[in-house]
Each structure stands twice: as C-alpha cells, then as structure tokens.
PDB file of C-alpha atoms in Angstrom:
ATOM      1  CA  MET A   1     -18.154  17.164 -19.853  1.00  0.00           C
ATOM      2  CA  VAL A   2     -20.809  15.812 -17.480  1.00  0.00           C
ATOM      3  CA  LEU A   3     -20.892  17.652 -14.183  1.00  0.00           C
ATOM      4  CA  CYS A   4     -22.641  16.546 -11.035  1.00  0.00           C
ATOM      5  CA  PRO A   5     -24.579  19.685  -9.957  1.00  0.00           C
ATOM      6  CA  ARG A   6     -24.369  18.801  -6.267  1.00  0.00           C
ATOM      7  CA  ILE A   7     -20.613  18.601  -6.003  1.00  0.00           C
ATOM      8  CA  GLY A   8     -19.480  20.163  -9.254  1.00  0.00           C
ATOM      9  CA  ILE A   9     -17.125  17.471 -10.547  1.00  0.00           C
ATOM     10  CA  ASP A  10     -16.607  15.836 -13.914  1.00  0.00           C
ATOM     11  CA  VAL A  11     -18.394  12.538 -13.223  1.00  0.00           C
ATOM     12  CA  LYS A  12     -16.827  10.574 -16.095  1.00  0.00           C
ATOM     13  CA  LYS A  13     -13.345  11.738 -15.189  1.00  0.00           C
ATOM     14  CA  HIS A  14     -13.965  10.895 -11.541  1.00  0.00           C
ATOM     15  CA  LEU A  15     -15.199   7.390 -12.425  1.00  0.00           C
ATOM     16  CA  ARG A  16     -12.164   6.747 -14.616  1.00  0.00           C
ATOM     17  CA  SER A  17      -9.903   7.872 -11.782  1.00  0.00           C
ATOM     18  CA  LEU A  18     -11.765   5.658  -9.308  1.00  0.00           C
ATOM     19  CA  GLN A  19     -11.569   2.672 -11.661  1.00  0.00           C
ATOM     20  CA  LYS A  20      -7.808   3.092 -12.010  1.00  0.00           C
ATOM     21  CA  GLU A  21      -7.416   3.470  -8.242  1.00  0.00           C
ATOM     22  CA  LEU A  22      -9.474   0.315  -7.673  1.00  0.00           C
ATOM     23  CA  PHE A  23      -7.248  -1.644 -10.052  1.00  0.00           C
ATOM     24  CA  ARG A  24      -4.093  -0.268  -8.464  1.00  0.00           C
ATOM     25  CA  LYS A  25      -5.227  -0.920  -4.904  1.00  0.00           C
ATOM     26  CA  THR A  26      -6.424  -4.429  -5.735  1.00  0.00           C
ATOM     27  CA  ILE A  27      -2.797  -5.219  -6.555  1.00  0.00           C
ATOM     28  CA  HIS A  28      -1.817  -3.431  -3.339  1.00  0.00           C
ATOM     29  CA  ILE A  29      -4.235  -5.452  -1.201  1.00  0.00           C
ATOM     30  CA  CYS A  30      -2.960  -8.707  -2.704  1.00  0.00           C
ATOM     31  CA  THR A  31       0.198  -8.221  -0.619  1.00  0.00           C
ATOM     32  CA  ALA A  32      -1.948  -9.570   2.238  1.00  0.00           C
ATOM     33  CA  PHE A  33      -1.062 -13.034   0.903  1.00  0.00           C
ATOM     34  CA  VAL A  34       2.662 -12.434   1.493  1.00  0.00           C
ATOM     35  CA  PRO A  35       2.599 -13.363   5.228  1.00  0.00           C
ATOM     36  CA  LEU A  36       0.889 -16.644   4.343  1.00  0.00           C
ATOM     37  CA  PHE A  37       3.600 -17.484   1.811  1.00  0.00           C
ATOM     38  CA  LEU A  38       6.274 -16.416   4.301  1.00  0.00           C
ATOM     39  CA  TYR A  39       4.843 -18.774   6.900  1.00  0.00           C
ATOM     40  CA  TYR A  40       5.015 -21.832   4.643  1.00  0.00           C
ATOM     41  CA  PHE A  41       7.855 -20.954   2.250  1.00  0.00           C
ATOM     42  CA  LYS A  42       9.871 -18.150   3.851  1.00  0.00           C
ATOM     43  CA  THR A  43      13.150 -18.480   1.966  1.00  0.00           C
ATOM     44  CA  LEU A  44      11.451 -19.013  -1.391  1.00  0.00           C
ATOM     45  CA  THR A  45       9.093 -16.087  -0.793  1.00  0.00           C
ATOM     46  CA  ILE A  46      11.990 -13.749   0.066  1.00  0.00           C
ATOM     47  CA  ILE A  47      13.826 -14.818  -3.087  1.00  0.00           C
ATOM     48  CA  LEU A  48      10.704 -14.291  -5.210  1.00  0.00           C
ATOM     49  CA  LEU A  49      10.075 -10.844  -3.693  1.00  0.00           C
ATOM     50  CA  ALA A  50      13.634  -9.773  -4.446  1.00  0.00           C
ATOM     51  CA  ALA A  51      13.417 -11.186  -7.973  1.00  0.00           C
ATOM     52  CA  ALA A  52      10.084  -9.455  -8.557  1.00  0.00           C
ATOM     53  CA  GLY A  53      11.533  -6.099  -7.540  1.00  0.00           C
ATOM     54  CA  ILE A  54      14.583  -6.505  -9.778  1.00  0.00           C
ATOM     55  CA  LEU A  55      12.654  -7.753 -12.794  1.00  0.00           C
ATOM     56  CA  TYR A  56       9.997  -5.078 -12.470  1.00  0.00           C
ATOM     57  CA  SER A  57      12.681  -2.372 -12.330  1.00  0.00           C
ATOM     58  CA  LEU A  58      14.310  -3.784 -15.463  1.00  0.00           C
ATOM     59  CA  PHE A  59      11.019  -3.979 -17.336  1.00  0.00           C
ATOM     60  CA  GLU A  60      10.067  -0.480 -16.247  1.00  0.00           C
ATOM     61  CA  VAL A  61      13.347   0.946 -17.547  1.00  0.00           C
ATOM     62  CA  LEU A  62      12.666  -0.801 -20.869  1.00  0.00           C
ATOM     63  CA  ARG A  63       9.124   0.618 -20.932  1.00  0.00           C
ATOM     64  CA  ILE A  64      10.410   4.146 -20.365  1.00  0.00           C
ATOM     65  CA  LYS A  65      12.841   3.630 -23.257  1.00  0.00           C
ATOM     66  CA  GLY A  66       9.929   2.638 -25.497  1.00  0.00           C
ATOM     67  CA  VAL A  67      10.358  -1.145 -25.350  1.00  0.00           C
ATOM     68  CA  TYR A  68       6.959  -2.706 -24.743  1.00  0.00           C
ATOM     69  CA  VAL A  69       7.042  -5.674 -22.354  1.00  0.00           C
ATOM     70  CA  PRO A  70       3.896  -7.824 -22.728  1.00  0.00           C
ATOM     71  CA  VAL A  71       1.595  -7.866 -19.690  1.00  0.00           C
ATOM     72  CA  ILE A  72       4.015  -5.941 -17.421  1.00  0.00           C
ATOM     73  CA  SER A  73       3.883  -2.702 -19.411  1.00  0.00           C
ATOM     74  CA  ALA A  74       0.115  -2.964 -19.826  1.00  0.00           C
ATOM     75  CA  VAL A  75      -0.451  -3.489 -16.090  1.00  0.00           C
ATOM     76  CA  THR A  76       1.906  -0.645 -15.190  1.00  0.00           C
ATOM     77  CA  GLU A  77       0.195   1.784 -17.550  1.00  0.00           C
ATOM     78  CA  ALA A  78      -3.248   0.747 -16.337  1.00  0.00           C
ATOM     79  CA  ALA A  79      -2.307   1.296 -12.702  1.00  0.00           C
ATOM     80  CA  ALA A  80      -0.127   4.401 -13.031  1.00  0.00           C
ATOM     81  CA  ARG A  81      -1.295   7.652 -11.470  1.00  0.00           C
ATOM     82  CA  LYS A  82      -1.296  10.882 -13.430  1.00  0.00           C
ATOM     83  CA  ARG A  83       1.869  11.985 -11.609  1.00  0.00           C
ATOM     84  CA  ASP A  84       3.602   8.827 -12.909  1.00  0.00           C
ATOM     85  CA  GLU A  85       2.841   9.372 -16.592  1.00  0.00           C
ATOM     86  CA  ASN A  86       5.995   9.048 -18.732  1.00  0.00           C
ATOM     87  CA  ARG A  87       8.031   8.297 -15.619  1.00  0.00           C
ATOM     88  CA  PHE A  88       9.394   5.272 -13.808  1.00  0.00           C
ATOM     89  CA  VAL A  89       6.436   4.031 -11.738  1.00  0.00           C
ATOM     90  CA  LEU A  90       8.031   3.597  -8.325  1.00  0.00           C
ATOM     91  CA  GLY A  91       5.052   2.220  -6.390  1.00  0.00           C
ATOM     92  CA  PRO A  92       5.612  -1.502  -7.097  1.00  0.00           C
ATOM     93  CA  VAL A  93       9.294  -1.204  -6.134  1.00  0.00           C
ATOM     94  CA  THR A  94       8.543   0.381  -2.748  1.00  0.00           C
ATOM     95  CA  LEU A  95       5.667  -2.079  -2.232  1.00  0.00           C
ATOM     96  CA  VAL A  96       7.899  -5.118  -2.757  1.00  0.00           C
ATOM     97  CA  SER A  97      10.784  -3.520  -0.836  1.00  0.00           C
ATOM     98  CA  GLY A  98       8.553  -2.776   2.143  1.00  0.00           C
ATOM     99  CA  CYS A  99       7.388  -6.403   2.336  1.00  0.00           C
ATOM    100  CA  LEU A 100      10.904  -7.740   1.770  1.00  0.00           C
ATOM    101  CA  ILE A 101      12.671  -5.561   4.358  1.00  0.00           C
ATOM    102  CA  CYS A 102       9.919  -6.170   6.892  1.00  0.00           C
ATOM    103  CA  SER A 103      10.166  -9.945   6.461  1.00  0.00           C
ATOM    104  CA  LEU A 104      13.956  -9.850   6.855  1.00  0.00           C
ATOM    105  CA  LEU A 105      14.077  -7.580   9.917  1.00  0.00           C
ATOM    106  CA  TRP A 106      11.231  -8.741  12.137  1.00  0.00           C
ATOM    107  CA  ASP A 107       9.861 -11.984  13.540  1.00  0.00           C
ATOM    108  CA  ASP A 108       7.145 -13.561  11.419  1.00  0.00           C
ATOM    109  CA  ILE A 109       4.132 -12.404  13.441  1.00  0.00           C
ATOM    110  CA  PHE A 110       5.344  -8.805  13.578  1.00  0.00           C
ATOM    111  CA  ALA A 111       6.386  -8.788   9.940  1.00  0.00           C
ATOM    112  CA  ALA A 112       2.871  -9.999   9.141  1.00  0.00           C
ATOM    113  CA  THR A 113       1.448  -7.149  11.249  1.00  0.00           C
ATOM    114  CA  GLY A 114       3.366  -4.576   9.223  1.00  0.00           C
ATOM    115  CA  ILE A 115       2.573  -6.139   5.853  1.00  0.00           C
ATOM    116  CA  LEU A 116      -1.157  -6.457   6.573  1.00  0.00           C
ATOM    117  CA  ALA A 117      -1.189  -2.841   7.745  1.00  0.00           C
ATOM    118  CA  LEU A 118       0.229  -1.893   4.371  1.00  0.00           C
ATOM    119  CA  ALA A 119      -2.159  -4.120   2.441  1.00  0.00           C
ATOM    120  CA  PHE A 120      -5.387  -3.121   4.148  1.00  0.00           C
ATOM    121  CA  GLY A 121      -4.656   0.180   5.881  1.00  0.00           C
ATOM    122  CA  ASP A 122      -2.961   1.981   3.025  1.00  0.00           C
ATOM    123  CA  GLY A 123      -4.886   0.101   0.345  1.00  0.00           C
ATOM    124  CA  LEU A 124      -8.394   0.738   1.664  1.00  0.00           C
ATOM    125  CA  ALA A 125      -7.606   4.294   2.791  1.00  0.00           C
ATOM    126  CA  SER A 126      -7.025   5.430  -0.774  1.00  0.00           C
ATOM    127  CA  LEU A 127     -10.218   3.797  -2.039  1.00  0.00           C
ATOM    128  CA  ALA A 128     -12.275   5.297   0.782  1.00  0.00           C
ATOM    129  CA  GLY A 129     -10.747   8.714   0.207  1.00  0.00           C
ATOM    130  CA  LYS A 130     -11.462   8.587  -3.529  1.00  0.00           C
ATOM    131  CA  THR A 131     -15.017   7.347  -3.016  1.00  0.00           C
ATOM    132  CA  PHE A 132     -16.257   9.144   0.084  1.00  0.00           C
ATOM    133  CA  GLY A 133     -13.627  11.748   0.880  1.00  0.00           C
ATOM    134  CA  ARG A 134     -14.940  15.299   1.040  1.00  0.00           C
ATOM    135  CA  VAL A 135     -13.072  16.728   4.016  1.00  0.00           C
ATOM    136  CA  GLU A 136      -9.324  17.079   3.474  1.00  0.00           C
ATOM    137  CA  VAL A 137      -6.884  16.788   6.352  1.00  0.00           C
ATOM    138  CA  PRO A 138      -4.536  19.830   6.487  1.00  0.00           C
ATOM    139  CA  LEU A 139      -0.841  19.390   5.655  1.00  0.00           C
ATOM    140  CA  THR A 140      -1.301  15.900   4.167  1.00  0.00           C
ATOM    141  CA  GLY A 141      -1.177  16.709   0.468  1.00  0.00           C
ATOM    142  CA  GLY A 142      -4.848  15.966  -0.183  1.00  0.00           C
ATOM    143  CA  LYS A 143      -5.500  13.042   2.187  1.00  0.00           C
ATOM    144  CA  THR A 144      -9.077  12.921   3.488  1.00  0.00           C
ATOM    145  CA  ALA A 145     -10.709  12.292   6.846  1.00  0.00           C
ATOM    146  CA  ALA A 146     -12.611   9.332   5.372  1.00  0.00           C
ATOM    147  CA  GLY A 147      -9.386   7.792   4.129  1.00  0.00           C
ATOM    148  CA  SER A 148      -7.585   8.311   7.437  1.00  0.00           C
ATOM    149  CA  LEU A 149     -10.462   6.823   9.441  1.00  0.00           C
ATOM    150  CA  THR A 150     -10.556   3.814   7.127  1.00  0.00           C
ATOM    151  CA  CYS A 151      -6.793   3.406   7.457  1.00  0.00           C
ATOM    152  CA  PHE A 152      -6.985   3.484  11.265  1.00  0.00           C
ATOM    153  CA  THR A 153      -9.850   0.976  11.387  1.00  0.00           C
ATOM    154  CA  ALA A 154      -8.259  -1.445   8.919  1.00  0.00           C
ATOM    155  CA  ILE A 155      -4.887  -1.459  10.694  1.00  0.00           C
ATOM    156  CA  PHE A 156      -6.508  -1.830  14.118  1.00  0.00           C
ATOM    157  CA  ILE A 157      -8.558  -4.844  12.982  1.00  0.00           C
ATOM    158  CA  SER A 158      -5.693  -6.568  11.140  1.00  0.00           C
ATOM    159  CA  SER A 159      -3.260  -5.952  14.025  1.00  0.00           C
ATOM    160  CA  PHE A 160      -5.705  -7.207  16.635  1.00  0.00           C
ATOM    161  CA  ALA A 161      -6.442 -10.312  14.556  1.00  0.00           C
ATOM    162  CA  LEU A 162      -2.742 -11.209  14.737  1.00  0.00           C
ATOM    163  CA  LEU A 163      -1.617  -9.884  18.115  1.00  0.00           C
ATOM    164  CA  HIS A 164      -4.814 -10.047  20.220  1.00  0.00           C
ATOM    165  CA  ASN A 165      -3.667  -6.943  22.072  1.00  0.00           C
ATOM    166  CA  THR A 166      -5.984  -3.929  22.104  1.00  0.00           C
ATOM    167  CA  ALA A 167      -3.427  -1.354  23.271  1.00  0.00           C
ATOM    168  CA  LEU A 168      -0.766  -2.446  20.798  1.00  0.00           C
ATOM    169  CA  SER A 169      -3.296  -2.586  17.960  1.00  0.00           C
ATOM    170  CA  PHE A 170      -4.398   0.957  18.802  1.00  0.00           C
ATOM    171  CA  ILE A 171      -0.792   2.214  18.817  1.00  0.00           C
ATOM    172  CA  ALA A 172      -0.080   0.462  15.513  1.00  0.00           C
ATOM    173  CA  ALA A 173      -3.247   1.867  13.945  1.00  0.00           C
ATOM    174  CA  LEU A 174      -2.510   5.399  15.130  1.00  0.00           C
ATOM    175  CA  THR A 175       1.111   5.239  13.959  1.00  0.00           C
ATOM    176  CA  GLY A 176       0.146   3.762  10.595  1.00  0.00           C
ATOM    177  CA  THR A 177      -2.517   6.419  10.058  1.00  0.00           C
ATOM    178  CA  LEU A 178      -0.031   9.187  10.849  1.00  0.00           C
ATOM    179  CA  ILE A 179       2.488   7.736   8.384  1.00  0.00           C
ATOM    180  CA  GLU A 180      -0.166   7.283   5.699  1.00  0.00           C
ATOM    181  CA  GLY A 181      -1.174  10.905   6.187  1.00  0.00           C
ATOM    182  CA  LEU A 182       2.316  12.214   5.491  1.00  0.00           C
ATOM    183  CA  PRO A 183       3.024  13.427   1.925  1.00  0.00           C
ATOM    184  CA  LEU A 184       5.431  10.547   1.287  1.00  0.00           C
ATOM    185  CA  LYS A 185       3.965   9.580  -2.098  1.00  0.00           C
ATOM    186  CA  ASP A 186       5.004   5.985  -2.836  1.00  0.00           C
ATOM    187  CA  PHE A 187       7.422   5.759   0.087  1.00  0.00           C
ATOM    188  CA  ASP A 188       4.608   5.053   2.546  1.00  0.00           C
ATOM    189  CA  ASN A 189       4.731   1.545   1.031  1.00  0.00           C
ATOM    190  CA  LEU A 190       8.186   1.246   2.564  1.00  0.00           C
ATOM    191  CA  CYS A 191       7.627   3.076   5.839  1.00  0.00           C
ATOM    192  CA  ILE A 192       4.332   1.548   6.983  1.00  0.00           C
ATOM    193  CA  PRO A 193       5.314  -2.149   7.101  1.00  0.00           C
ATOM    194  CA  VAL A 194       8.881  -1.596   8.343  1.00  0.00           C
ATOM    195  CA  VAL A 195       7.940   0.895  11.075  1.00  0.00           C
ATOM    196  CA  LEU A 196       4.826  -0.937  12.278  1.00  0.00           C
ATOM    197  CA  GLY A 197       6.525  -4.331  12.225  1.00  0.00           C
ATOM    198  CA  GLY A 198       9.433  -2.994  14.283  1.00  0.00           C
ATOM    199  CA  LEU A 199       7.197  -1.012  16.630  1.00  0.00           C
ATOM    200  CA  SER A 200       5.007  -4.040  17.292  1.00  0.00           C
ATOM    201  CA  GLN A 201       7.997  -6.282  17.988  1.00  0.00           C
ATOM    202  CA  PHE A 202       9.561  -3.704  20.324  1.00  0.00           C
ATOM    203  CA  LEU A 203       6.379  -2.933  22.251  1.00  0.00           C
ATOM    204  CA  PHE A 204       4.792  -6.383  22.394  1.00  0.00           C
ATOM    205  CA  PRO A 205       6.456  -7.503  25.646  1.00  0.00           C
ATOM    206  CA  HIS A 206       5.707  -4.153  27.295  1.00  0.00           C
ATOM    207  CA  VAL A 207       2.080  -3.389  26.383  1.00  0.00           C
TER     208      VAL A 207
END
C-alpha cells in the first residue's frame, strides 16, 4: 500500500477510484447531447431513450444472473461504484428516465435546462469532489464543498446560456445544488432534470 504522507490515503486505490469515476461521469456528461437530438429529432429521440432504458434493464438482469452481454456488461462493470457490486446498477436507468420524463413534461428550452443541469452540474460535481474535495458538507452523505460549488457554477452557466436570465439561473443553480447534496444516491439523476426543468418553466414568465 502506497500512502501519501500529507493526507494519509492509499494513492493507488484513490487513483483507481478516480479513474472509474471519470469513466462513469464521461457517460453522464454525454447526456448533454440529448437536447440537441431532441431539437432535431424529438420523437425519435424519445423512442430511443425509452428503448435504451428498457434494453439496459434487460441486459442488467441477465448480467446479474451470470449471462455476459458483450460491451454492455463490460461497460456496466467498469462504471459501477463499490456500492453497486453484484447488484443491479440503477444509475443508467435513472439517468435515461430523468432525460425522458423531462423531455415529455416540459417545453424544449426548459427540458434542455434540466438535462444540461444533470449533465454538467451533477457530472462535474462528482469529479470535483473526488479530485479536490477535502471539506465535507454535513448531512449530505459525504458530498464535499468543492463538489457543491462546482455543481452550482456548472448549472448557473448552462442555465444562463439557455435562458439568458441571471435570477432564474441563480435559482436553478441553487435548487440543483441542494438536490445534488441530498443523499439520494442514483435518484438525483431523476430529480435534478425534472425539478429544474419544471421550476424554470414555471418561473420564467415571473422572474
């Protein structure tokens, strides 16, 4: 075991964990392309999102039963957290569901606001927390100040880029950061886009 004397951690173990988180969050951040596909091919994109969620669930059940599915099983195992070992990895299901429900409920611009908040806010928060996080935020299940600040900044920038409204972007960023800080595990993938998309659509005429 190689320990860093300054912070007293297993460096190799930490790097492996960071590498896995980077791989997992790269997939997460790729959801930023969903609003673009929705803009040009909305019906097809919704169908593909639903199909992806169903097929992934089927393949994951097969994986748990010991049936190896080429590519899918390998990606799932590479991206799974320690808490997901030997279990159904729920993250991709809530990720797809969050994008799908958001796109069905809200107008395109507000759905895009919620989905980009999920892609960049939640995605970059975890990477920042793993890399730079030293100060934990109480009652968040291990979330860090660095991660929360990154989440707030990313959501504010992505929301402002779409809505061009400082007050609404601030409210969205604050709300998204509060949700991301809750110990929701994989269900923040569902809550962040749906709540922020709806909140933005409701508040937009009034802010």
